[in-house]
Short mmCIF file of C-alpha atoms in Angstrom, two decimals:
data_model
loop_
_atom_site.label_atom_id
_atom_site.label_comp_id
_atom_site.label_asym_id
_atom_site.label_seq_id
_atom_site.Cartn_x
_atom_site.Cartn_y
_atom_site.Cartn_z
CA MET C 25 -5.13 8.17 -9.60
CA TYR C 26 -3.67 10.66 -6.92
CA ARG C 27 -0.50 9.62 -4.40
CA MET C 28 0.14 10.35 -0.80
CA MET C 29 2.72 9.56 1.20
CA ILE C 30 2.56 8.86 4.95
CA VAL C 31 5.50 9.65 6.68
CA ASP C 32 6.41 9.03 10.36
CA ASP C 33 9.00 7.37 12.43
CA GLU C 34 7.09 5.26 14.30
CA GLU C 35 6.32 2.04 12.13
CA ILE C 36 3.43 1.18 13.31
CA ILE C 37 1.70 4.56 13.54
CA THR C 38 2.50 4.50 9.17
CA ASP C 39 1.58 1.28 8.72
CA GLY C 40 -1.66 1.97 10.23
CA LEU C 41 -3.20 4.99 8.82
CA ALA C 42 -1.15 3.32 5.24
CA VAL C 43 -4.15 -0.09 6.03
CA ILE C 44 -6.68 2.56 7.24
CA PHE C 45 -6.12 4.94 3.46
CA GLY C 46 -5.80 2.05 1.57
CA LYS C 47 -9.10 0.52 3.14
CA MET C 48 -10.32 3.60 2.17
CA ASP C 49 -12.00 4.89 -1.86
CA LEU C 50 -10.63 7.98 -2.31
CA GLY C 51 -8.53 7.35 -5.55
CA LEU C 52 -5.59 7.50 -3.53
CA ASP C 53 -1.98 5.32 -4.52
CA ILE C 54 -0.53 4.79 -1.09
CA TYR C 55 3.32 4.82 0.01
CA LYS C 56 5.17 4.53 3.38
CA ALA C 57 8.49 5.92 4.61
CA TYR C 58 10.14 5.56 8.05
CA SER C 59 12.07 8.71 8.28
CA GLY C 60 12.30 12.14 6.63
CA GLN C 61 15.39 11.00 4.43
CA GLU C 62 13.47 7.80 2.70
CA ALA C 63 10.67 10.12 2.34
CA LEU C 64 12.92 12.38 0.11
CA GLU C 65 14.33 9.29 -1.85
CA LEU C 66 10.75 8.45 -2.71
CA LEU C 67 9.95 12.61 -3.57
CA HIS C 68 12.93 12.45 -5.66
CA ARG C 69 11.99 9.32 -8.03
CA THR C 70 7.86 9.80 -8.64
CA ARG C 71 5.21 12.22 -8.00
CA VAL C 72 3.32 12.55 -4.43
CA ASP C 73 0.54 14.79 -4.33
CA ILE C 74 -0.41 14.68 -0.44
CA VAL C 75 1.80 13.86 2.35
CA LEU C 76 0.71 13.51 5.62
CA SER C 77 4.44 13.24 8.21
CA ASP C 78 5.00 13.90 11.70
CA ILE C 79 5.95 17.14 12.44
CA CYS C 80 8.48 15.60 14.53
CA MET C 81 10.99 13.65 13.44
CA PRO C 82 14.65 12.66 14.27
CA GLU C 83 17.34 14.00 11.08
CA MET C 84 15.12 15.55 9.88
CA ASP C 85 11.66 16.90 10.80
CA GLY C 86 8.86 18.05 8.98
CA LEU C 87 9.19 21.79 8.21
CA GLU C 88 12.44 20.74 6.95
CA LEU C 89 11.40 17.64 4.55
CA MET C 90 8.54 20.10 4.16
CA GLU C 91 10.79 23.00 2.30
CA HIS C 92 12.39 19.85 -0.16
CA ILE C 93 8.98 19.38 -0.96
CA ARG C 94 8.40 22.53 -2.04
CA ARG C 95 11.30 22.41 -3.90
CA SER C 96 10.34 19.21 -5.96
CA TRP C 97 6.11 19.52 -6.42
CA PRO C 98 4.73 22.22 -5.50
CA GLN C 99 1.80 21.09 -5.93
CA CYS C 100 1.76 18.88 -3.25
CA LYS C 101 -0.70 18.69 -0.68
CA ILE C 102 1.12 18.72 3.29
CA VAL C 103 -0.91 18.00 5.79
CA PHE C 104 1.08 17.70 9.60
CA LEU C 105 0.69 15.20 12.66
CA THR C 106 1.72 17.33 15.46
CA GLY C 107 1.52 16.99 19.70
CA HIS C 108 -0.39 20.25 21.30
CA SER C 109 3.73 20.65 22.40
CA ASP C 110 4.67 21.59 18.54
CA PHE C 111 3.30 24.96 19.08
CA ASN C 112 6.52 26.67 17.75
CA TYR C 113 6.13 23.82 14.24
CA VAL C 114 2.77 24.70 13.58
CA TYR C 115 2.90 28.34 13.37
CA GLN C 116 5.53 27.95 10.24
CA ALA C 117 3.96 25.38 8.92
CA ILE C 118 0.34 27.07 8.81
CA GLN C 119 2.41 30.27 7.32
CA ALA C 120 2.77 28.04 3.98
CA PRO C 121 0.23 27.61 1.06
CA GLY C 122 -1.30 23.97 0.64
CA VAL C 123 -0.87 22.84 4.61
CA GLN C 124 -2.79 21.52 7.45
CA TYR C 125 -2.46 20.19 10.87
CA VAL C 126 -3.78 17.67 12.48
CA LEU C 127 -3.47 17.63 17.21
CA LYS C 128 -2.84 13.62 17.42
CA ASN C 129 -5.07 13.31 19.56
CA GLU C 130 -8.20 14.62 17.78
CA GLY C 131 -7.90 11.02 16.14
CA TYR C 132 -8.77 10.07 13.40
CA PRO C 133 -12.34 10.79 11.78
CA LYS C 134 -10.52 14.74 11.89
CA LEU C 135 -7.35 13.20 10.27
CA ILE C 136 -9.09 11.40 7.18
CA GLU C 137 -10.93 15.49 6.55
CA ALA C 138 -7.66 16.77 6.56
CA VAL C 139 -7.06 13.75 3.98
CA LYS C 140 -9.96 14.84 2.27
CA ARG C 141 -9.31 18.27 2.02
CA ALA C 142 -6.32 18.13 0.25
CA LEU C 143 -7.54 15.87 -1.72
CA GLN C 144 -10.76 18.59 -3.31
CA GLU C 145 -8.17 21.15 -3.10
CA LEU C 146 -5.94 19.04 -5.89
CA LYS C 147 -9.00 18.62 -7.87
CA ASP C 148 -10.32 21.95 -7.49
CA THR C 149 -7.00 22.49 -8.84
CA MET C 150 -7.19 20.94 -11.95
CA GLN C 151 -10.11 22.16 -12.82
CA VAL C 152 -9.84 23.12 -16.50
CA ASN C 153 -13.21 24.62 -17.80
CA ASP C 154 -11.44 28.17 -16.79
CA LEU C 155 -9.04 27.50 -19.37
CA ILE C 156 -10.81 26.49 -21.86
CA ARG C 157 -12.90 29.62 -22.08
CA GLN C 158 -9.15 31.58 -21.95
CA SER C 159 -8.07 29.13 -24.76
CA LYS C 160 -11.75 30.09 -26.67
CA GLU C 161 -9.98 33.81 -25.90
CA GLN C 162 -7.05 33.66 -27.22
CA LEU C 163 -7.42 30.95 -29.97
CA ASN C 164 -7.53 34.05 -32.58
CA THR C 165 -4.53 36.21 -31.01
CA LEU C 166 -1.00 37.04 -33.36
CA GLU C 167 0.65 36.02 -30.67
CA THR C 168 -0.96 33.18 -30.54
CA LEU C 169 -0.34 31.32 -33.68
CA ALA C 170 2.58 33.41 -34.52
CA GLN C 171 4.06 31.45 -32.06
CA GLY C 172 2.35 28.28 -33.01
CA ASP C 173 3.35 29.03 -37.31
CA TYR C 174 6.96 29.56 -36.48
CA PHE C 175 7.51 26.20 -34.57
CA ARG C 176 5.58 24.39 -37.03
CA HIS C 177 8.05 26.11 -39.57
CA LEU C 178 11.19 25.08 -37.09
CA ILE C 179 10.10 21.07 -36.34
CA HIS C 180 9.09 20.94 -40.08
CA SER C 181 12.94 22.44 -41.42
CA VAL C 182 15.02 20.27 -42.87
CA LYS C 183 17.69 22.27 -41.55
CA VAL C 184 16.94 24.86 -38.53
CA ASP C 185 18.82 27.68 -39.04
CA GLN C 186 20.65 29.03 -36.38
CA GLU C 187 19.88 32.26 -36.15
CA VAL C 188 16.57 31.89 -34.64
CA ALA C 189 17.09 34.48 -30.74
CA GLU C 190 16.04 37.49 -33.28
CA ASP C 191 12.80 35.74 -34.15
CA PHE C 192 12.06 34.31 -30.41
CA SER C 193 12.29 38.18 -29.73
CA ARG C 194 10.30 39.59 -32.07
CA LEU C 195 7.68 36.93 -31.12
CA ARG C 196 8.04 37.31 -27.90
CA ILE C 197 8.33 33.44 -27.23
CA PRO C 198 9.79 32.77 -23.87
CA LEU C 199 12.54 30.47 -24.26
CA ASP C 200 15.98 31.00 -24.49
CA ALA C 201 17.63 30.47 -28.42
CA SER C 202 21.66 30.49 -26.32
CA LEU C 203 20.16 27.58 -24.09
CA PRO C 204 19.75 23.72 -24.85
CA VAL C 205 15.74 22.68 -24.34
CA LEU C 206 14.34 19.88 -23.43
CA ILE C 207 10.87 18.19 -26.28
CA ALA C 208 7.63 16.46 -25.13
CA LEU C 209 5.25 15.01 -27.20
CA GLY C 210 1.72 14.77 -26.49
CA SER C 211 -0.42 12.87 -28.60
CA ILE C 212 -3.90 13.62 -27.68
CA SER C 213 -6.49 10.36 -28.59
CA ASP C 214 -10.40 11.36 -29.23
CA SER C 215 -12.90 9.64 -27.66
CA GLU C 216 -15.34 6.70 -29.33
CA SER C 217 -16.97 9.69 -30.43
CA PRO C 218 -15.33 11.67 -33.86
CA ARG C 219 -14.35 15.57 -33.00
CA THR C 220 -14.34 18.22 -35.48
CA TYR C 221 -11.01 19.76 -36.23
CA SER C 222 -12.19 22.54 -34.27
CA ASP C 223 -13.36 20.12 -31.13
CA ARG C 224 -9.43 19.30 -31.19
CA GLN C 225 -8.11 22.03 -32.20
CA GLU C 226 -10.11 23.44 -28.73
CA THR C 227 -9.17 20.51 -26.71
CA ALA C 228 -5.27 20.63 -27.42
CA LEU C 229 -5.33 24.55 -26.82
CA ALA C 230 -6.92 24.21 -23.25
CA VAL C 231 -4.02 21.89 -22.89
CA LYS C 232 -1.42 24.42 -23.97
CA PHE C 233 -2.80 26.79 -20.95
CA LEU C 234 -3.77 23.83 -18.70
CA SER C 235 0.25 22.56 -19.17
CA GLU C 236 1.90 26.23 -18.69
CA LYS C 237 -0.06 26.62 -15.59
CA LEU C 238 1.66 24.06 -14.20
CA LEU C 239 4.69 23.85 -15.77
CA LYS C 240 5.69 26.86 -14.43
CA GLU C 241 6.42 26.60 -11.54
CA ARG C 242 10.17 25.59 -11.88
CA THR C 243 10.19 25.66 -15.81
CA VAL C 244 10.23 27.72 -18.73
CA SER C 245 8.41 26.04 -21.80
CA LEU C 246 5.68 27.12 -24.64
CA GLY C 247 3.38 24.29 -25.97
CA VAL C 248 2.35 24.51 -29.87
CA ILE C 249 0.13 22.60 -31.89
CA ASP C 250 1.88 20.29 -34.66
CA ARG C 251 0.49 19.41 -38.52
CA TYR C 252 -0.53 16.52 -36.33
CA GLY C 253 -2.86 18.13 -34.25
CA ASP C 254 -0.83 16.60 -31.28
CA LEU C 255 1.36 18.25 -29.07
CA ILE C 256 4.76 19.61 -28.88
CA TRP C 257 6.61 20.97 -25.33
CA LEU C 258 9.87 23.00 -25.17
CA ILE C 259 11.28 23.00 -22.37
CA GLN C 260 14.02 24.61 -20.11
CA PRO C 261 14.36 25.32 -16.56
CA GLU C 262 13.56 27.99 -14.70
CA ARG C 263 16.55 30.20 -14.80
CA SER C 264 16.15 31.56 -11.23
CA ARG C 265 17.43 27.82 -10.08
CA ASP C 266 21.12 28.09 -9.50
CA LEU C 267 21.99 24.62 -9.06
CA ASP C 268 24.47 22.03 -10.73
CA ARG C 269 23.65 21.63 -14.40
CA ALA C 270 23.41 17.78 -14.64
CA GLU C 271 21.60 18.16 -11.27
CA THR C 272 18.95 20.29 -12.30
CA PHE C 273 18.02 18.61 -15.60
CA GLU C 274 17.88 15.07 -13.90
CA GLN C 275 15.19 17.05 -11.28
CA LEU C 276 13.81 18.83 -13.19
CA GLY C 277 12.91 15.57 -15.75
CA LYS C 278 11.47 13.74 -11.97
CA PHE C 279 9.01 17.24 -12.45
CA LEU C 280 8.55 16.90 -15.57
CA GLU C 281 6.63 13.01 -15.18
CA GLY C 282 5.02 13.69 -12.49
CA THR C 283 3.46 16.80 -13.39
CA PHE C 284 2.45 15.57 -17.22
CA GLU C 285 0.59 13.18 -15.25
CA LEU C 286 -1.92 15.74 -13.15
CA ILE C 287 -2.28 17.06 -16.94
CA GLN C 288 -2.92 13.19 -18.68
CA GLN C 289 -4.95 12.93 -15.40
CA ALA C 290 -6.98 16.58 -16.13
CA CYS C 291 -7.28 15.60 -20.30
CA ARG C 292 -9.45 12.56 -19.01
CA GLU C 293 -11.45 13.88 -15.93
CA SER C 294 -12.51 17.34 -17.71
CA LEU C 295 -12.02 17.03 -21.50
CA GLU C 296 -12.80 13.14 -21.56
CA VAL C 297 -9.65 12.36 -24.34
CA GLY C 298 -6.71 10.73 -23.16
CA MET C 299 -2.82 11.89 -24.03
CA ALA C 300 0.31 10.11 -23.88
CA ILE C 301 3.27 11.73 -23.51
CA THR C 302 7.17 11.05 -25.14
CA LEU C 303 9.75 13.84 -23.77
CA SER C 304 13.30 14.03 -23.76
CA ALA C 305 15.75 12.34 -21.29
CA GLU C 306 18.46 14.62 -22.38
CA GLU C 307 19.49 18.24 -23.51
CA PHE C 308 19.72 19.56 -26.84
CA GLN C 309 20.61 22.44 -28.79
CA TRP C 310 17.93 23.66 -31.08
CA ALA C 311 20.31 23.20 -34.21
CA ARG C 312 18.43 19.75 -33.70
CA LEU C 313 15.51 20.30 -33.27
CA PRO C 314 13.10 19.19 -35.91
CA MET C 315 15.50 15.54 -36.36
CA LEU C 316 14.41 15.23 -31.95
CA TYR C 317 10.99 16.10 -33.44
CA ASP C 318 10.97 13.27 -35.46
CA LYS C 319 12.38 10.76 -33.08
CA ALA C 320 9.77 11.22 -30.82
CA ARG C 321 6.95 10.38 -32.95
CA GLN C 322 9.11 7.36 -33.98
CA VAL C 323 9.40 6.65 -30.39
CA GLN C 324 5.78 7.00 -29.75
CA HIS C 325 4.51 4.99 -32.23
CA TYR C 326 6.78 2.22 -31.06
CA ARG C 327 4.79 2.04 -27.43
CA ALA C 328 3.77 -0.74 -25.20
CA GLY C 329 -0.18 -0.47 -25.36
CA ASP C 330 -2.40 1.85 -26.33
CA GLY C 331 -0.13 4.91 -24.67
CA GLU C 332 -3.34 6.71 -22.48
CA GLN C 333 -1.56 7.64 -19.41
CA MET C 334 1.89 6.73 -20.54
CA VAL C 335 4.51 9.06 -19.49
CA GLN C 336 8.50 7.46 -21.10
CA ARG C 337 11.51 9.22 -20.89
CA VAL C 338 13.23 8.53 -23.94
CA ASN C 339 17.34 9.26 -24.92
CA LEU C 340 16.48 10.54 -28.52
CA ASN C 341 20.01 10.91 -29.24
CA GLU C 342 20.66 7.07 -28.76
CA ALA C 343 17.74 5.98 -30.83
CA ALA C 344 16.82 5.17 -34.48
CA ALA C 345 17.25 8.33 -37.00
CA PRO C 346 13.39 7.74 -39.28
CA ASP C 347 13.50 7.77 -42.80
CA PRO C 348 13.06 11.88 -42.98
CA VAL C 349 11.43 11.42 -46.74
CA ARG C 350 8.25 8.62 -45.58
CA ASP C 351 7.16 11.58 -43.61
CA ARG C 352 7.33 13.72 -46.46
CA PHE C 353 3.52 13.45 -48.64
CA LEU C 354 3.11 14.50 -51.61
CA ARG C 355 -0.52 15.92 -51.42
CA ASP C 356 -2.22 17.88 -48.00
CA LYS C 357 -5.03 15.28 -48.09
CA VAL C 358 -2.76 12.67 -47.78
CA ASP C 359 -1.47 14.25 -45.67
CA THR C 360 -3.70 14.45 -43.09
CA LEU C 361 -4.32 10.70 -44.33
CA ALA C 362 -1.07 9.92 -42.50
CA ALA C 363 -1.57 11.81 -39.63
CA HIS C 364 -4.73 9.73 -39.38
CA LEU C 365 -3.18 6.20 -39.52
CA GLU C 366 -0.16 8.28 -37.59
CA ALA C 367 -2.42 8.54 -34.19
CA GLY C 368 -4.72 5.41 -35.40
CA ARG C 369 -7.96 7.63 -36.37
CA LYS C 370 -9.57 4.95 -37.86
CA GLU C 371 -12.80 6.85 -38.67
CA GLU C 372 -11.70 9.72 -39.71
CA PHE C 373 -9.38 8.39 -42.20
CA LEU C 374 -11.34 5.32 -44.03
CA ARG C 375 -14.28 9.06 -44.01
CA LEU C 376 -11.72 11.06 -45.48
CA PHE C 377 -10.35 8.16 -47.73
CA GLY C 378 -14.35 7.40 -48.48
CA GLU C 379 -14.53 11.39 -50.48
CA MET C 380 -11.58 11.17 -51.69
CA ALA C 381 -11.94 7.94 -53.61
CA GLY C 382 -15.79 9.41 -54.25
CA PRO C 383 -15.21 9.25 -58.14
CA ALA C 384 -13.14 6.69 -58.67
CA GLY C 385 -16.24 3.89 -57.99
CA GLN C 386 -18.20 6.39 -60.85
CA ASP C 387 -15.47 5.78 -63.62
CA ARG C 388 -15.66 2.45 -65.17
CA GLY C 389 -12.33 2.76 -66.40
CA ARG C 390 -8.81 2.82 -65.40
CA CYS C 391 -7.56 6.02 -67.07
CA ASN C 392 -8.65 9.07 -65.38
CA PRO C 393 -4.65 10.79 -64.94
CA TYR C 394 -6.10 12.52 -61.65
CA LEU C 395 -7.23 9.38 -60.32
CA THR C 396 -5.05 7.60 -61.05
CA GLU C 397 -2.06 9.85 -59.45
CA LEU C 398 -4.36 10.08 -56.69
CA TYR C 399 -4.47 6.27 -56.41
CA TYR C 400 -0.50 5.89 -56.56
CA THR C 401 0.47 8.80 -54.06
CA ILE C 402 -1.79 6.92 -51.85
CA ALA C 403 -0.98 3.46 -52.42
CA LEU C 404 2.75 5.12 -51.78
CA MET C 405 1.85 6.85 -48.43
CA LEU C 406 0.53 3.39 -47.71
CA MET C 407 4.06 1.37 -48.50
CA SER C 408 5.56 3.71 -46.88
CA TYR C 409 4.16 2.50 -43.92
CA ILE C 410 4.12 -0.86 -44.71
CA ASN C 411 7.65 -1.01 -44.05
CA ARG C 412 8.18 1.30 -41.60
CA TRP C 413 5.89 -0.96 -39.64
CA GLU C 414 7.85 -4.38 -40.99
CA ALA C 415 3.86 -4.93 -42.08
CA ASP C 416 4.63 -6.68 -45.64
CA GLU C 417 3.80 -10.82 -44.12
CA ALA C 418 0.51 -9.22 -42.71
CA VAL C 419 -0.44 -6.40 -44.98
CA GLY C 420 0.92 -8.05 -48.18
CA VAL C 421 1.88 -5.72 -51.21
CA SER C 422 2.46 -7.35 -53.99
CA SER C 423 -0.12 -5.48 -55.39
CA LEU C 424 -0.77 -1.82 -54.42
CA MET C 425 2.02 -0.92 -56.85
CA GLN C 426 0.07 -2.05 -59.89
CA LEU C 427 -2.67 -0.37 -60.73
CA GLU C 428 -3.11 -2.46 -63.75
CA VAL C 429 -4.04 -5.44 -62.00
CA HIS C 430 -7.49 -4.34 -61.46
CA ARG C 431 -10.20 -4.15 -63.54
CA THR C 432 -11.70 -0.63 -62.93
CA LEU C 433 -10.57 2.33 -60.61
CA GLY C 434 -13.11 1.43 -57.76
CA GLU C 435 -12.03 -2.26 -57.54
CA ALA C 436 -8.10 -0.32 -57.15
CA PHE C 437 -9.55 2.20 -54.46
CA ARG C 438 -11.25 -0.44 -52.31
CA TYR C 439 -8.00 -2.26 -52.55
CA LEU C 440 -6.41 0.86 -50.66
CA ARG C 441 -8.59 0.23 -48.18
CA ASP C 442 -8.43 -2.65 -47.49
CA THR C 443 -4.79 -2.52 -47.02
CA ALA C 444 -5.09 0.62 -45.19
CA GLU C 445 -7.78 -1.38 -42.62
CA LEU C 446 -5.43 -4.32 -42.54
CA LEU C 447 -2.18 -1.76 -41.55
CA PHE C 448 -4.83 -0.19 -38.69
CA SER C 449 -4.80 -4.13 -37.54
CA VAL C 450 -1.12 -4.98 -37.79
CA ARG C 451 -1.01 -1.71 -35.45
CA LYS C 452 -3.07 -2.47 -33.04
CA SER C 453 -1.98 -5.99 -32.64
CA GLY C 454 1.50 -4.40 -32.88
CA GLU C 455 0.58 -2.40 -29.67
CA GLN C 456 -0.75 -5.22 -28.13
CA LYS C 457 2.30 -7.39 -28.63
CA ARG C 458 4.80 -5.20 -27.50
CA ALA C 459 2.48 -4.78 -24.00
CA ALA C 460 3.11 -8.92 -23.46
CA GLY C 461 6.27 -8.34 -23.91
CA VAL C 462 7.20 -5.33 -21.36
CA ILE C 463 4.37 -7.44 -19.11
CA ASP C 464 6.86 -10.88 -19.90
CA THR C 465 10.10 -8.65 -19.01
CA LEU C 466 8.68 -7.73 -15.71
CA CYS C 467 6.96 -10.52 -14.18
CA LEU C 468 10.45 -12.87 -14.96
CA TYR C 469 11.76 -9.81 -12.96
CA ILE C 470 9.97 -9.95 -10.50
CA GLU C 471 10.46 -13.81 -10.15
CA GLU C 472 14.48 -13.17 -10.22
CA ASN C 473 13.93 -10.43 -7.31
CA LEU C 474 11.09 -11.41 -4.53
CA THR C 475 13.62 -10.12 -1.29
CA ARG C 476 14.36 -7.03 -2.72
CA ASP C 477 12.89 -4.05 -3.22
CA LEU C 478 9.12 -3.80 -6.08
CA SER C 479 7.32 -1.71 -4.96
CA LEU C 480 5.40 -0.51 -8.24
CA VAL C 481 8.22 3.09 -8.09
CA ARG C 482 11.44 0.62 -8.53
CA LEU C 483 9.45 -1.82 -10.62
CA SER C 484 8.60 1.12 -13.02
CA ASP C 485 12.46 2.77 -13.04
CA VAL C 486 12.73 -0.91 -13.86
CA ILE C 487 10.18 -1.03 -16.75
CA HIS C 488 11.09 3.63 -17.80
CA PHE C 489 7.44 3.77 -17.83
CA ASN C 490 5.93 5.83 -14.89
CA PRO C 491 3.76 4.11 -12.33
CA SER C 492 -0.14 5.20 -13.09
CA TYR C 493 0.51 3.68 -16.68
CA LEU C 494 2.63 0.66 -15.35
CA SER C 495 -0.13 -0.43 -13.18
CA ARG C 496 -3.29 0.06 -15.75
CA LEU C 497 -0.93 -2.32 -18.01
CA PHE C 498 -0.11 -4.79 -16.15
CA LYS C 499 -3.91 -5.33 -14.73
CA GLN C 500 -5.07 -5.18 -18.20
CA GLU C 501 -2.70 -8.17 -19.74
CA ARG C 502 -2.81 -10.52 -16.50
CA GLY C 503 -6.45 -9.47 -15.30
CA ILE C 504 -4.85 -9.38 -11.85
CA ASN C 505 -3.29 -6.15 -9.84
CA LEU C 506 -0.19 -5.87 -10.09
CA SER C 507 0.24 -6.24 -5.69
CA GLU C 508 -1.62 -9.05 -6.15
CA TYR C 509 0.67 -10.86 -8.46
CA ILE C 510 3.43 -9.79 -6.60
CA GLU C 511 1.89 -11.81 -4.02
CA ASP C 512 0.46 -14.97 -5.30
CA MET C 513 4.28 -15.64 -5.98
CA ARG C 514 5.92 -14.57 -2.85
CA ILE C 515 3.82 -16.76 -1.71
CA ARG C 516 4.14 -20.17 -4.28
CA GLN C 517 7.87 -19.76 -3.40
CA ALA C 518 7.18 -20.40 0.22
CA LYS C 519 4.83 -23.00 0.01
CA ASP C 520 7.75 -24.30 -2.28
CA LEU C 521 10.56 -23.42 0.51
CA LEU C 522 8.53 -24.68 3.50
CA LYS C 523 7.70 -28.24 1.79
CA ARG C 524 11.25 -28.66 2.19
CA GLY C 525 11.59 -28.26 6.39
CA GLU C 526 14.86 -26.85 5.30
CA LEU C 527 14.18 -23.89 7.07
CA LYS C 528 12.52 -21.48 9.83
CA VAL C 529 9.13 -19.68 9.46
CA ALA C 530 10.99 -17.01 10.01
CA GLU C 531 13.92 -17.40 7.53
CA VAL C 532 11.28 -18.80 4.77
CA GLY C 533 9.52 -15.54 4.88
CA SER C 534 12.85 -13.25 4.99
CA LEU C 535 13.70 -15.05 2.03
CA ILE C 536 10.63 -14.44 0.15
CA GLY C 537 10.90 -10.19 0.76
CA TYR C 538 8.87 -10.59 4.44
CA VAL C 539 10.88 -8.40 6.71
CA THR C 540 9.44 -9.53 9.78
CA PRO C 541 7.65 -12.38 10.95
CA GLN C 542 4.90 -11.66 12.12
CA SER C 543 4.24 -9.84 8.10
CA PHE C 544 5.03 -12.98 6.98
CA THR C 545 2.39 -14.99 8.61
CA ARG C 546 -0.18 -12.41 8.63
CA VAL C 547 0.11 -12.41 4.32
CA PHE C 548 0.04 -15.90 4.68
CA LYS C 549 -2.63 -16.55 6.10
CA LYS C 550 -4.79 -14.35 4.08
CA TRP C 551 -3.79 -15.96 0.92
CA THR C 552 -4.25 -19.70 2.33
CA GLY C 553 -6.57 -19.91 4.83
CA THR C 554 -3.79 -21.40 7.45
CA THR C 555 -0.82 -20.44 8.80
CA PRO C 556 3.24 -21.56 7.53
CA GLN C 557 4.32 -23.13 10.66
CA GLU C 558 0.26 -24.89 9.80
CA TYR C 559 0.74 -24.96 6.77
CA ARG C 560 4.20 -27.16 6.49
CA THR C 561 2.70 -29.42 9.23
CA ASP C 562 0.06 -30.01 7.15
CA MET C 563 2.73 -30.94 4.34
CA LEU C 564 4.96 -33.30 5.91
CA SER C 565 2.37 -34.99 7.87
CA GLY C 566 0.51 -35.98 4.99
#
């Protein structure tokens, strides 16, 4: 979903345009701002893809706003509303790429056409067909492979070598080994049909090259594929940006959150895969990379919902440290089993398990040393995940490490398979419970803060999810849109206050968050079929 912000110091124009575009099926989330400064505050809080703005406004005009947009969201498209007398403004605006202007007297069709054109430009930018072709061409290049191998070694090392600058230089890694770094972890979820290893590798590389194209606007970054087939991005601010360091990383965090949403959208539309993103909220030294990577994987597992379209920023320094022993398994194939279990790829897990356990079905006894070793290796891996996910009551472990209780090896491996399937169920149930808990917390906050700002951007700050994922998660859990739930809560409270008869109608509207009496009356009538005054009269007379 793309986001459009409408900016005009005349409230009637802003609200009118919001209504018009809100009724159109353009795939746009609409935001409103009544001044350049208010627009700037929103731009600092979330990604905006299209800005529709008056060019002449007091305090901060459209051109000054455009400069802020260019610094914060380089991919954003701008449509200016102008008058005939604004020639000097227009002349400056049309020199900038991605900017259109529409005369105010040209009417709505011309304006709608300009917005559609901006939307198409955005979609064209996000097409990844050329990037897929590039990824195929670069798949076997020494540079790509060498960089990936090096960082896979680095993130799985017990201790990172302090002398990494020389390695970076030799491998043409653009990052600075002397400066702190941010880490982002992207877990790609497959479509319903299982994908081969080469399919997943090709998809991951396409995402890697797309992300590098978008992230280079404001960062120095490198994406690599880890041993689970997930993507890791190592990111530093663009060195030419001469800003206060704390401010730089805070602004960078918002830029990354919005840019990764665009990457997720491209993945869904062009590659037909979803991706959950976990992004470190603070910088750290290279020596801490292995620990912070393991923490990012652990945090991503304990997420609310399925994670698709999720971008969560997490203070990894404060996250609980994972037990590194549980991330190291005895056999390569069991490593792959663990990766499938970790990522929730049930069909691939069961297919590989069937290949590994196939000989057990032909062995009638329990004395095959290889199969005995294999049994305990898989059992130990399952035990590790049962403990980590605190699933011992749901799964049961009483006989997991007791091969002798099974009559045959075939029976023993069927028991392991059943245990694994229970673990997959526990995983899905845990995601659903955490999602329900998050939404319950959100609903309580809404109920207690009906008079405050309850915009999607504000609520996403409260829950620490990006707006689009929060909206999707709420609809999944409650079956209605978040905005509808908020209006329903406000109308419920309004009815209660109107029944009491203690406050004027305008006071009731203000008390539940409506700025003007007209807005309150309009929304109340839309929901109930009667005006607030008519409702009060009916209740009191009855």
